[in-house]
Amino acid sequence: MLREDVSAPASPQELVEFEAVPEQVNGEPRKSPLTMSGLYRSAWRWHFYSGMFVIPILLILAVTGMIYLFQPQVDPILYRDKMRVPLAAEGSVPVPLEDQAAAVRAGYPGYRIVSVQTPTYPGRSAQFSVKNEARGEEGLDQWSGVHKWVFVDPNSGEVLGDLDPKNTLMANVRELHGNLMLGGQEGVGDTVVEIIASWGVVSVATGFYLWWRGRKPRKALKAAGKLRGRSLVRNRHALLGMIAGGFLLFLIVSGLPWSHFWGGKIGQIQAATASGKPSFSDEATTSTMKMKDLADGELGVPWATEQFDVPASDPAAGGHHSGGSASPAGGSSAVVAAPIGLDRVAEVVEREGPAQYGFKVGMPEGETGVYTANLTQPNNPHGNRTMNIDQYSGEVLADYGFDDYGVLGRAVSDGVAIHEGRRFGAGNLWFNFTICAMVIFLCVSGPIMWWKRRPKGALVAS
């Protein structure tokens, strides 16, 4: 059973720090050593108990975060037979997207195409996200909202195979990192991670205070040649804690937009303050959907756009732009509209783009649904661009990018990119890797120091 060691003698650090001092300094009463020691001990106990609560989960988050940094590099290696294809011959033209989609539908009857990601780099395959409506929620991946990823060689149109998005190595790492595999994005695990993040702030704040108060004692120990053993570990713990603490706070704060409670609150603030609104074309009408709901939530639109309204397609536009057919003789003059198809969408995107790293298209849902093209730059959220395209006329109904997000949306977008280690290229990735390594050291060295210091046979905050 845990108890506080209130009768324990002062530590060497406290003894050095609170040696005899004059009662007055420059004519002003000086704080008593007892008062200062009490404050130090209070901070230490808060640091101890918050650390005891935080460390097990924080260690998991640091290890999984360190691994997930390399998801863009690892997946194409592990699943090279599906994600990699031979480089296209010079002057060759990719197979039309509609033909690729037809191959997917033929190979996976009963599945509906939710979205398609064109190759992000030369030598990469196209990725179709598909969902089997008959299965409902059974086997559905909570993160992507689909049942399978199907890969197609854009040079030949051949279906290369599929992956279950919830059973890849990195999917499991992400699941452990995001909610500890304890039940969904809005379940127990997500709540636990949010609570741990909040208590992590307490650990960092008290750690900074302890580091500041311990500067002179550490210097005295070093001068006396006594900075070794447990004292050396404690010194390294304090030093790395001071360096990593600020960045750990940033990682905690920048990770909150993914959480259920705090992420929802931040989204509400952005919506309430009108922090960023897309501009629609003059003829566009608004649907009842939000951007986050498009393509069953699988499109992966930037966080800052999730609460944006989605414009609606006009079925009547088919008679003017998309070759819709007139009704039989003697019937109504109404026109049966037909969607323009993925190849026309690709033409619009390339004309408005260009799409340097490929693009992702969410398929329209219902007769007023829109094609939504999402263009992202892996290392630069400032290059993000999203377009809602009328499924019948091909008109761009809404077109917005980073500058349209508003102050809060831009801050979150940059914060998320830094958190994922991709905002400043390889330097950002390896910097985050180093911070994770420091956090792991802190999580391990803290309990070791306490274990060596504790009175034998007792679990106390000594």
CSV table of C-alpha atoms in Angstrom, one decimal:
chain,number,residue,atom,x,y,z
A,1,MET,CA,0.0,0.0,0.0
A,2,LEU,CA,1.3,3.4,-0.9
A,3,ARG,CA,2.0,6.0,1.8
A,4,GLU,CA,4.0,9.2,2.1
A,5,ASP,CA,7.3,9.0,3.8
A,6,VAL,CA,6.7,12.2,5.9
A,7,SER,CA,9.4,11.2,8.4
A,8,ALA,CA,12.1,10.5,5.9
A,9,PRO,CA,15.3,12.6,6.3
A,10,ALA,CA,16.0,15.4,3.9
A,11,SER,CA,17.6,14.3,0.7
A,12,PRO,CA,21.3,15.3,-0.1
A,13,GLN,CA,19.8,17.7,-2.6
A,14,GLU,CA,17.7,19.4,0.1
A,15,LEU,CA,20.6,19.4,2.6
A,16,VAL,CA,22.8,21.2,0.1
A,17,GLU,CA,20.1,23.6,-1.0
A,18,PHE,CA,18.9,24.5,2.5
A,19,GLU,CA,22.1,25.1,4.4
A,20,ALA,CA,22.2,27.8,7.1
A,21,VAL,CA,21.2,31.2,5.6
A,22,PRO,CA,20.9,34.7,7.2
A,23,GLU,CA,17.5,35.7,8.5
A,24,GLN,CA,17.5,38.8,6.3
A,25,VAL,CA,18.8,39.6,2.8
A,26,ASN,CA,19.1,43.2,1.8
A,27,GLY,CA,16.9,44.2,4.7
A,28,GLU,CA,14.0,41.9,3.6
A,29,PRO,CA,12.9,38.9,5.6
A,30,ARG,CA,14.1,35.7,3.9
A,31,LYS,CA,11.8,32.7,3.4
A,32,SER,CA,12.6,30.0,6.0
A,33,PRO,CA,14.3,26.9,4.8
A,34,LEU,CA,11.4,24.9,6.2
A,35,THR,CA,8.9,26.6,4.0
A,36,MET,CA,11.0,26.2,0.9
A,37,SER,CA,11.7,22.6,1.7
A,38,GLY,CA,7.9,22.0,2.1
A,39,LEU,CA,7.2,23.5,-1.3
A,40,TYR,CA,9.9,21.3,-2.8
A,41,ARG,CA,8.5,18.2,-1.2
A,42,SER,CA,5.0,19.0,-2.4
A,43,ALA,CA,6.2,19.4,-5.9
A,44,TRP,CA,8.2,16.2,-5.6
A,45,ARG,CA,5.1,14.2,-4.4
A,46,TRP,CA,2.9,15.6,-7.2
A,47,HIS,CA,5.7,14.6,-9.6
A,48,PHE,CA,5.9,11.2,-8.1
A,49,TYR,CA,2.2,10.4,-8.0
A,50,SER,CA,1.4,11.9,-11.4
A,51,GLY,CA,4.4,10.0,-12.8
A,52,MET,CA,3.3,6.7,-11.3
A,53,PHE,CA,-0.1,7.2,-13.0
A,54,VAL,CA,1.3,8.5,-16.3
A,55,ILE,CA,4.4,6.4,-16.9
A,56,PRO,CA,2.9,3.1,-18.0
A,57,ILE,CA,0.7,4.7,-20.7
A,58,LEU,CA,3.2,7.4,-21.7
A,59,LEU,CA,5.8,4.6,-22.3
A,60,ILE,CA,3.3,2.9,-24.7
A,61,LEU,CA,2.6,6.1,-26.5
A,62,ALA,CA,6.3,7.0,-26.9
A,63,VAL,CA,7.2,3.5,-28.2
A,64,THR,CA,4.3,3.3,-30.6
A,65,GLY,CA,4.7,6.9,-31.7
A,66,MET,CA,8.3,6.3,-32.4
A,67,ILE,CA,7.4,3.3,-34.6
A,68,TYR,CA,4.4,5.0,-36.4
A,69,LEU,CA,6.7,7.9,-37.5
A,70,PHE,CA,8.0,5.5,-40.2
A,71,GLN,CA,4.6,4.3,-41.5
A,72,PRO,CA,5.1,5.9,-44.9
A,73,GLN,CA,8.4,4.1,-45.3
A,74,VAL,CA,7.4,0.8,-43.7
A,75,ASP,CA,4.1,0.0,-45.4
A,76,PRO,CA,5.5,0.0,-49.0
A,77,ILE,CA,8.3,-2.4,-47.9
A,78,LEU,CA,6.0,-4.8,-46.0
A,79,TYR,CA,3.4,-4.8,-48.7
A,80,ARG,CA,5.6,-4.2,-51.8
A,81,ASP,CA,3.7,-6.8,-53.9
A,82,LYS,CA,0.6,-4.6,-53.6
A,83,MET,CA,1.9,-1.1,-53.2
A,84,ARG,CA,4.8,-1.1,-55.6
A,85,VAL,CA,4.7,-1.5,-59.4
A,86,PRO,CA,7.3,-1.3,-62.2
A,87,LEU,CA,8.1,2.2,-63.4
A,88,ALA,CA,6.0,3.2,-66.4
A,89,ALA,CA,7.7,3.2,-69.8
A,90,GLU,CA,8.6,6.6,-71.1
A,91,GLY,CA,5.7,8.1,-73.0
A,92,SER,CA,3.2,5.6,-71.7
A,93,VAL,CA,-0.3,6.6,-70.5
A,94,PRO,CA,-1.9,5.2,-67.3
A,95,VAL,CA,-5.0,3.1,-67.7
A,96,PRO,CA,-8.1,5.3,-67.3
A,97,LEU,CA,-9.4,5.4,-63.7
A,98,GLU,CA,-12.8,4.2,-64.8
A,99,ASP,CA,-11.2,1.1,-66.3
A,100,GLN,CA,-9.3,0.5,-63.1
A,101,ALA,CA,-12.5,1.0,-61.1
A,102,ALA,CA,-14.3,-1.5,-63.4
A,103,ALA,CA,-11.5,-4.1,-62.7
A,104,VAL,CA,-12.0,-3.6,-58.9
A,105,ARG,CA,-15.8,-4.0,-59.2
A,106,ALA,CA,-15.3,-7.2,-61.2
A,107,GLY,CA,-12.9,-8.6,-58.7
A,108,TYR,CA,-14.9,-7.6,-55.7
A,109,PRO,CA,-18.6,-8.1,-56.5
A,110,GLY,CA,-20.9,-6.7,-53.7
A,111,TYR,CA,-18.4,-4.1,-52.7
A,112,ARG,CA,-18.9,-0.3,-53.3
A,113,ILE,CA,-16.0,1.9,-54.1
A,114,VAL,CA,-15.8,4.7,-51.5
A,115,SER,CA,-12.7,6.5,-52.7
A,116,VAL,CA,-9.6,6.1,-54.9
A,117,GLN,CA,-6.1,7.4,-54.2
A,118,THR,CA,-4.0,7.8,-57.3
A,119,PRO,CA,-0.3,7.0,-57.1
A,120,THR,CA,1.5,9.4,-54.8
A,121,TYR,CA,5.0,8.7,-56.3
A,122,PRO,CA,6.3,7.0,-59.5
A,123,GLY,CA,6.3,3.2,-59.0
A,124,ARG,CA,3.3,3.2,-56.7
A,125,SER,CA,0.0,1.5,-57.2
A,126,ALA,CA,-3.5,3.1,-57.1
A,127,GLN,CA,-5.5,2.4,-54.0
A,128,PHE,CA,-9.3,1.8,-54.0
A,129,SER,CA,-11.1,1.8,-50.7
A,130,VAL,CA,-14.2,-0.4,-50.8
A,131,LYS,CA,-17.1,-1.3,-48.5
A,132,ASN,CA,-19.5,-4.2,-48.5
A,133,GLU,CA,-22.8,-2.8,-47.5
A,134,ALA,CA,-24.2,-6.3,-46.8
A,135,ARG,CA,-21.7,-6.7,-44.0
A,136,GLY,CA,-22.7,-3.5,-42.3
A,137,GLU,CA,-20.4,-2.7,-39.3
A,138,GLU,CA,-19.0,-6.2,-39.3
A,139,GLY,CA,-15.2,-6.2,-39.9
A,140,LEU,CA,-15.3,-2.4,-40.5
A,141,ASP,CA,-12.1,-0.5,-39.8
A,142,GLN,CA,-12.9,2.2,-37.4
A,143,TRP,CA,-10.2,4.6,-38.7
A,144,SER,CA,-10.8,4.3,-42.4
A,145,GLY,CA,-14.5,3.3,-42.4
A,146,VAL,CA,-14.1,0.6,-45.0
A,147,HIS,CA,-13.6,-3.1,-45.3
A,148,LYS,CA,-10.7,-3.4,-47.7
A,149,TRP,CA,-8.0,-1.5,-49.6
A,150,VAL,CA,-7.7,-2.8,-53.1
A,151,PHE,CA,-4.5,-2.1,-55.1
A,152,VAL,CA,-4.3,-1.7,-58.9
A,153,ASP,CA,-1.4,-1.3,-61.2
A,154,PRO,CA,-2.1,1.9,-63.1
A,155,ASN,CA,0.1,0.8,-66.0
A,156,SER,CA,-1.7,-2.4,-66.7
A,157,GLY,CA,-5.0,-2.1,-64.9
A,158,GLU,CA,-4.3,-5.4,-63.1
A,159,VAL,CA,-5.7,-5.8,-59.6
A,160,LEU,CA,-2.7,-6.6,-57.3
A,161,GLY,CA,-4.6,-7.7,-54.2
A,162,ASP,CA,-6.1,-6.2,-51.1
A,163,LEU,CA,-5.4,-5.5,-47.5
A,164,ASP,CA,-7.6,-5.4,-44.4
A,165,PRO,CA,-7.0,-1.8,-43.2
A,166,LYS,CA,-7.4,-2.8,-39.5
A,167,ASN,CA,-4.9,-5.7,-39.6
A,168,THR,CA,-1.8,-4.2,-41.0
A,169,LEU,CA,1.2,-3.8,-38.7
A,170,MET,CA,1.0,0.0,-38.6
A,171,ALA,CA,-2.8,-0.2,-38.1
A,172,ASN,CA,-2.2,-2.1,-34.9
A,173,VAL,CA,0.5,0.3,-33.9
A,174,ARG,CA,-1.9,3.2,-34.5
A,175,GLU,CA,-4.7,1.5,-32.6
A,176,LEU,CA,-2.4,1.0,-29.6
A,177,HIS,CA,-1.2,4.6,-29.8
A,178,GLY,CA,-4.6,6.1,-30.3
A,179,ASN,CA,-6.8,4.2,-27.9
A,180,LEU,CA,-4.7,1.4,-26.3
A,181,MET,CA,-6.8,-1.2,-28.2
A,182,LEU,CA,-9.6,-0.6,-25.7
A,183,GLY,CA,-12.5,0.0,-27.9
A,184,GLY,CA,-12.7,2.6,-30.6
A,185,GLN,CA,-12.1,6.2,-31.1
A,186,GLU,CA,-14.8,7.2,-28.7
A,187,GLY,CA,-14.4,4.3,-26.3
A,188,VAL,CA,-12.6,3.7,-23.0
A,189,GLY,CA,-9.1,3.7,-24.5
A,190,ASP,CA,-9.5,7.2,-26.1
A,191,THR,CA,-10.7,8.5,-22.7
A,192,VAL,CA,-7.8,7.0,-20.9
A,193,VAL,CA,-5.3,8.5,-23.3
A,194,GLU,CA,-6.9,12.0,-22.9
A,195,ILE,CA,-6.7,11.7,-19.1
A,196,ILE,CA,-3.1,10.5,-19.2
A,197,ALA,CA,-2.3,13.5,-21.5
A,198,SER,CA,-3.8,15.9,-19.0
A,199,TRP,CA,-1.8,14.4,-16.1
A,200,GLY,CA,1.3,14.4,-18.3
A,201,VAL,CA,1.1,18.2,-18.1
A,202,VAL,CA,1.3,18.0,-14.3
A,203,SER,CA,4.3,15.7,-14.5
A,204,VAL,CA,6.1,18.1,-16.9
A,205,ALA,CA,5.3,21.2,-14.9
A,206,THR,CA,6.4,19.8,-11.6
A,207,GLY,CA,9.5,18.3,-13.3
A,208,PHE,CA,10.5,21.7,-14.5
A,209,TYR,CA,10.2,23.1,-11.0
A,210,LEU,CA,12.3,20.3,-9.5
A,211,TRP,CA,14.9,20.8,-12.2
A,212,TRP,CA,15.0,24.6,-11.5
A,213,ARG,CA,15.3,24.1,-7.7
A,214,GLY,CA,18.0,21.4,-8.1
A,215,ARG,CA,20.4,23.4,-10.2
A,216,LYS,CA,22.7,24.5,-7.4
A,217,PRO,CA,22.7,21.2,-5.5
A,218,ARG,CA,23.6,19.3,-8.8
A,219,LYS,CA,26.4,21.9,-9.4
A,220,ALA,CA,27.7,21.3,-5.9
A,221,LEU,CA,27.7,17.6,-6.2
A,222,LYS,CA,29.5,17.8,-9.5
A,223,ALA,CA,32.2,20.1,-8.1
A,224,ALA,CA,32.6,17.7,-5.2
A,225,GLY,CA,33.1,14.8,-7.5
A,226,LYS,CA,30.0,13.0,-6.1
A,227,LEU,CA,27.9,13.1,-9.3
A,228,ARG,CA,27.9,9.4,-9.9
A,229,GLY,CA,25.6,6.4,-9.5
A,230,ARG,CA,22.1,7.4,-8.6
A,231,SER,CA,23.0,11.0,-8.5
A,232,LEU,CA,24.3,10.8,-12.1
A,233,VAL,CA,21.1,9.1,-13.2
A,234,ARG,CA,19.0,11.7,-11.4
A,235,ASN,CA,21.1,14.5,-13.1
A,236,ARG,CA,20.6,12.9,-16.6
A,237,HIS,CA,16.9,12.5,-15.8
A,238,ALA,CA,16.5,16.1,-14.9
A,239,LEU,CA,18.6,17.4,-17.9
A,240,LEU,CA,16.7,15.3,-20.4
A,241,GLY,CA,13.4,16.1,-18.7
A,242,MET,CA,14.1,19.8,-19.1
A,243,ILE,CA,15.0,19.4,-22.8
A,244,ALA,CA,12.2,17.1,-23.7
A,245,GLY,CA,9.6,18.5,-21.4
A,246,GLY,CA,8.6,21.4,-23.6
A,247,PHE,CA,8.4,19.3,-26.7
A,248,LEU,CA,6.4,16.7,-24.9
A,249,LEU,CA,3.9,19.3,-24.0
A,250,PHE,CA,3.7,20.3,-27.6
A,251,LEU,CA,3.1,16.6,-28.7
A,252,ILE,CA,0.4,16.3,-26.1
A,253,VAL,CA,-1.4,19.5,-27.2
A,254,SER,CA,-1.0,18.8,-30.9
A,255,GLY,CA,-2.4,15.3,-30.4
A,256,LEU,CA,-5.6,16.4,-28.8
A,257,PRO,CA,-7.4,17.2,-32.1
A,258,TRP,CA,-7.6,13.5,-32.7
A,259,SER,CA,-9.2,12.8,-29.3
A,260,HIS,CA,-13.0,12.5,-28.8
A,261,PHE,CA,-13.5,15.1,-26.0
A,262,TRP,CA,-10.9,17.7,-26.6
A,263,GLY,CA,-10.9,17.2,-30.3
A,264,GLY,CA,-14.6,17.8,-30.3
A,265,LYS,CA,-14.3,20.9,-28.2
A,266,ILE,CA,-11.6,22.4,-30.4
A,267,GLY,CA,-13.8,21.7,-33.5
A,268,GLN,CA,-16.8,23.4,-31.8
A,269,ILE,CA,-14.6,26.5,-31.0
A,270,GLN,CA,-13.6,26.6,-34.7
A,271,ALA,CA,-17.2,26.3,-35.8
A,272,ALA,CA,-18.5,28.9,-33.3
A,273,THR,CA,-15.9,31.5,-34.1
A,274,ALA,CA,-16.3,30.9,-37.9
A,275,SER,CA,-12.5,30.3,-38.0
A,276,GLY,CA,-12.3,29.5,-41.7
A,277,LYS,CA,-15.1,29.1,-44.2
A,278,PRO,CA,-14.9,27.9,-47.8
A,279,SER,CA,-16.3,30.0,-50.6
A,280,PHE,CA,-18.9,28.3,-52.8
A,281,SER,CA,-19.6,29.1,-56.4
A,282,ASP,CA,-22.5,31.4,-57.1
A,283,GLU,CA,-24.8,28.6,-58.2
A,284,ALA,CA,-23.9,26.1,-55.4
A,285,THR,CA,-26.4,25.0,-52.8
A,286,THR,CA,-25.5,23.5,-49.4
A,287,SER,CA,-26.3,20.0,-48.5
A,288,THR,CA,-26.8,18.7,-45.0
A,289,MET,CA,-23.5,16.9,-44.9
A,290,LYS,CA,-20.2,18.0,-43.3
A,291,MET,CA,-16.8,17.3,-44.9
A,292,LYS,CA,-15.9,14.8,-42.2
A,293,ASP,CA,-18.8,12.6,-43.3
A,294,LEU,CA,-17.8,12.3,-46.9
A,295,ALA,CA,-16.9,8.9,-48.3
A,296,ASP,CA,-18.0,7.3,-45.0
A,297,GLY,CA,-15.4,9.4,-43.1
A,298,GLU,CA,-12.7,7.7,-45.1
A,299,LEU,CA,-11.6,10.5,-47.4
A,300,GLY,CA,-9.1,11.8,-44.9
A,301,VAL,CA,-9.8,15.5,-45.4
A,302,PRO,CA,-7.6,17.9,-43.4
A,303,TRP,CA,-8.8,18.4,-39.8
A,304,ALA,CA,-9.5,22.1,-40.4
A,305,THR,CA,-12.1,21.2,-43.1
A,306,GLU,CA,-14.0,18.6,-41.2
A,307,GLN,CA,-16.8,21.0,-40.0
A,308,PHE,CA,-17.2,22.7,-43.4
A,309,ASP,CA,-20.5,22.4,-45.2
A,310,VAL,CA,-20.6,20.3,-48.4
A,311,PRO,CA,-22.3,21.8,-51.5
A,312,ALA,CA,-24.8,19.7,-53.4
A,313,SER,CA,-24.8,18.5,-57.0
A,314,ASP,CA,-27.6,19.6,-59.3
A,315,PRO,CA,-29.1,16.6,-61.1
A,316,ALA,CA,-30.6,18.9,-63.7
A,317,ALA,CA,-27.1,19.9,-64.8
A,318,GLY,CA,-26.7,16.6,-66.6
A,319,GLY,CA,-28.8,17.8,-69.5
A,320,HIS,CA,-26.5,20.6,-70.2
A,321,HIS,CA,-23.0,19.2,-69.5
A,322,SER,CA,-22.8,15.5,-69.2
A,323,GLY,CA,-24.7,14.1,-72.1
A,324,GLY,CA,-27.8,13.0,-70.2
A,325,SER,CA,-30.5,11.4,-72.4
A,326,ALA,CA,-33.9,12.8,-73.0
A,327,SER,CA,-37.0,10.8,-71.9
A,328,PRO,CA,-38.8,8.6,-74.5
A,329,ALA,CA,-41.0,10.3,-77.2
A,330,GLY,CA,-44.3,11.5,-75.8
A,331,GLY,CA,-42.8,11.5,-72.3
A,332,SER,CA,-41.6,14.3,-70.0
A,333,SER,CA,-38.8,16.5,-71.2
A,334,ALA,CA,-36.9,15.9,-68.0
A,335,VAL,CA,-33.3,14.7,-68.5
A,336,VAL,CA,-31.8,11.6,-66.9
A,337,ALA,CA,-28.4,12.9,-65.5
A,338,ALA,CA,-25.4,10.7,-65.5
A,339,PRO,CA,-22.2,11.2,-63.3
A,340,ILE,CA,-19.2,12.4,-65.2
A,341,GLY,CA,-17.0,9.6,-64.0
A,342,LEU,CA,-13.5,9.5,-62.4
A,343,ASP,CA,-11.6,10.4,-65.6
A,344,ARG,CA,-13.5,13.7,-66.0
A,345,VAL,CA,-12.8,14.4,-62.3
A,346,ALA,CA,-9.1,13.7,-62.9
A,347,GLU,CA,-9.2,16.2,-65.8
A,348,VAL,CA,-10.7,18.8,-63.6
A,349,VAL,CA,-8.2,18.2,-60.8
A,350,GLU,CA,-5.2,18.3,-63.2
A,351,ARG,CA,-6.5,21.5,-64.7
A,352,GLU,CA,-7.1,23.2,-61.4
A,353,GLY,CA,-4.1,21.5,-59.6
A,354,PRO,CA,-1.6,20.3,-60.5
A,355,ALA,CA,-1.6,17.2,-58.2
A,356,GLN,CA,2.1,16.8,-57.6
A,357,TYR,CA,1.6,13.9,-55.2
A,358,GLY,CA,-1.5,12.4,-56.7
A,359,PHE,CA,-4.9,13.0,-55.4
A,360,LYS,CA,-7.7,11.2,-53.5
A,361,VAL,CA,-11.3,11.3,-54.8
A,362,GLY,CA,-14.3,10.5,-52.6
A,363,MET,CA,-17.2,9.1,-54.6
A,364,PRO,CA,-20.6,11.0,-54.6
A,365,GLU,CA,-23.3,9.6,-52.3
A,366,GLY,CA,-26.8,10.0,-53.5
A,367,GLU,CA,-28.1,12.0,-56.4
A,368,THR,CA,-27.0,15.3,-54.8
A,369,GLY,CA,-23.6,14.0,-53.7
A,370,VAL,CA,-20.4,15.5,-55.0
A,371,TYR,CA,-17.0,14.2,-56.0
A,372,THR,CA,-14.5,15.5,-53.5
A,373,ALA,CA,-10.9,15.7,-54.6
A,374,ASN,CA,-8.3,16.0,-51.8
A,375,LEU,CA,-4.8,17.1,-52.8
A,376,THR,CA,-2.2,17.0,-50.1
A,377,GLN,CA,1.6,17.5,-49.9
A,378,PRO,CA,3.2,15.0,-47.5
A,379,ASN,CA,5.5,17.5,-45.9
A,380,ASN,CA,3.6,20.7,-46.2
A,381,PRO,CA,0.0,21.3,-45.1
A,382,HIS,CA,0.2,24.7,-46.6
A,383,GLY,CA,-0.1,23.0,-50.0
A,384,ASN,CA,-3.4,21.2,-49.1
A,385,ARG,CA,-6.3,21.7,-51.4
A,386,THR,CA,-9.8,20.4,-51.4
A,387,MET,CA,-12.4,20.6,-54.2
A,388,ASN,CA,-16.0,19.7,-54.3
A,389,ILE,CA,-17.1,18.9,-57.8
A,390,ASP,CA,-20.6,18.6,-59.2
A,391,GLN,CA,-21.0,14.9,-60.2
A,392,TYR,CA,-23.1,15.8,-63.3
A,393,SER,CA,-21.6,19.0,-64.7
A,394,GLY,CA,-18.0,18.8,-63.5
A,395,GLU,CA,-18.2,22.3,-62.1
A,396,VAL,CA,-16.0,23.1,-59.1
A,397,LEU,CA,-18.5,24.1,-56.5
A,398,ALA,CA,-16.0,24.8,-53.7
A,399,ASP,CA,-12.3,25.1,-53.8
A,400,TYR,CA,-10.3,25.9,-50.7
A,401,GLY,CA,-6.8,25.4,-49.2
A,402,PHE,CA,-4.7,26.3,-46.2
A,403,ASP,CA,-5.4,30.0,-46.3
A,404,ASP,CA,-9.1,29.4,-46.0
A,405,TYR,CA,-8.8,27.4,-42.8
A,406,GLY,CA,-8.8,30.3,-40.4
A,407,VAL,CA,-6.3,31.0,-37.6
A,408,LEU,CA,-7.2,28.0,-35.4
A,409,GLY,CA,-7.4,25.6,-38.4
A,410,ARG,CA,-4.0,26.6,-39.7
A,411,ALA,CA,-2.4,26.2,-36.3
A,412,VAL,CA,-3.9,22.7,-35.9
A,413,SER,CA,-2.9,21.7,-39.4
A,414,ASP,CA,0.7,22.7,-38.8
A,415,GLY,CA,0.7,21.1,-35.3
A,416,VAL,CA,-0.6,17.8,-36.6
A,417,ALA,CA,2.0,17.8,-39.4
A,418,ILE,CA,4.8,18.4,-36.8
A,419,HIS,CA,3.3,15.8,-34.5
A,420,GLU,CA,3.5,13.2,-37.3
A,421,GLY,CA,7.1,14.1,-38.1
A,422,ARG,CA,6.4,15.3,-41.7
A,423,ARG,CA,6.2,19.1,-41.5
A,424,PHE,CA,10.0,19.7,-42.0
A,425,GLY,CA,11.0,16.6,-43.9
A,426,ALA,CA,13.5,14.1,-42.5
A,427,GLY,CA,14.7,16.6,-39.9
A,428,ASN,CA,11.2,16.7,-38.3
A,429,LEU,CA,11.0,12.9,-38.3
A,430,TRP,CA,14.3,12.3,-36.6
A,431,PHE,CA,13.8,15.1,-34.1
A,432,ASN,CA,10.5,13.5,-33.0
A,433,PHE,CA,12.2,10.1,-32.9
A,434,THR,CA,14.8,11.6,-30.5
A,435,ILE,CA,12.2,13.2,-28.3
A,436,CYS,CA,10.4,9.9,-28.1
A,437,ALA,CA,13.7,8.2,-27.1
A,438,MET,CA,14.2,10.8,-24.4
A,439,VAL,CA,10.6,10.2,-23.1
A,440,ILE,CA,11.3,6.5,-22.9
A,441,PHE,CA,14.5,7.2,-20.9
A,442,LEU,CA,12.5,9.4,-18.5
A,443,CYS,CA,9.8,6.7,-18.1
A,444,VAL,CA,12.5,4.1,-17.3
A,445,SER,CA,14.9,6.1,-15.2
A,446,GLY,CA,12.3,7.6,-13.0
A,447,PRO,CA,11.1,4.3,-11.5
A,448,ILE,CA,14.6,3.0,-11.2
A,449,MET,CA,15.7,6.0,-9.1
A,450,TRP,CA,12.7,5.7,-6.9
A,451,TRP,CA,13.2,1.9,-6.5
A,452,LYS,CA,16.8,2.4,-5.4
A,453,ARG,CA,15.9,5.2,-3.0
A,454,ARG,CA,12.8,3.8,-1.4
A,455,PRO,CA,13.0,2.3,2.1
A,456,LYS,CA,13.2,-1.5,1.9
A,457,GLY,CA,9.8,-3.2,2.1
A,458,ALA,CA,7.8,-0.1,1.6
A,459,LEU,CA,6.2,1.7,-1.4
A,460,VAL,CA,6.5,5.4,-0.5
A,461,ALA,CA,7.0,8.7,-2.2
A,462,SER,CA,10.5,9.0,-0.8
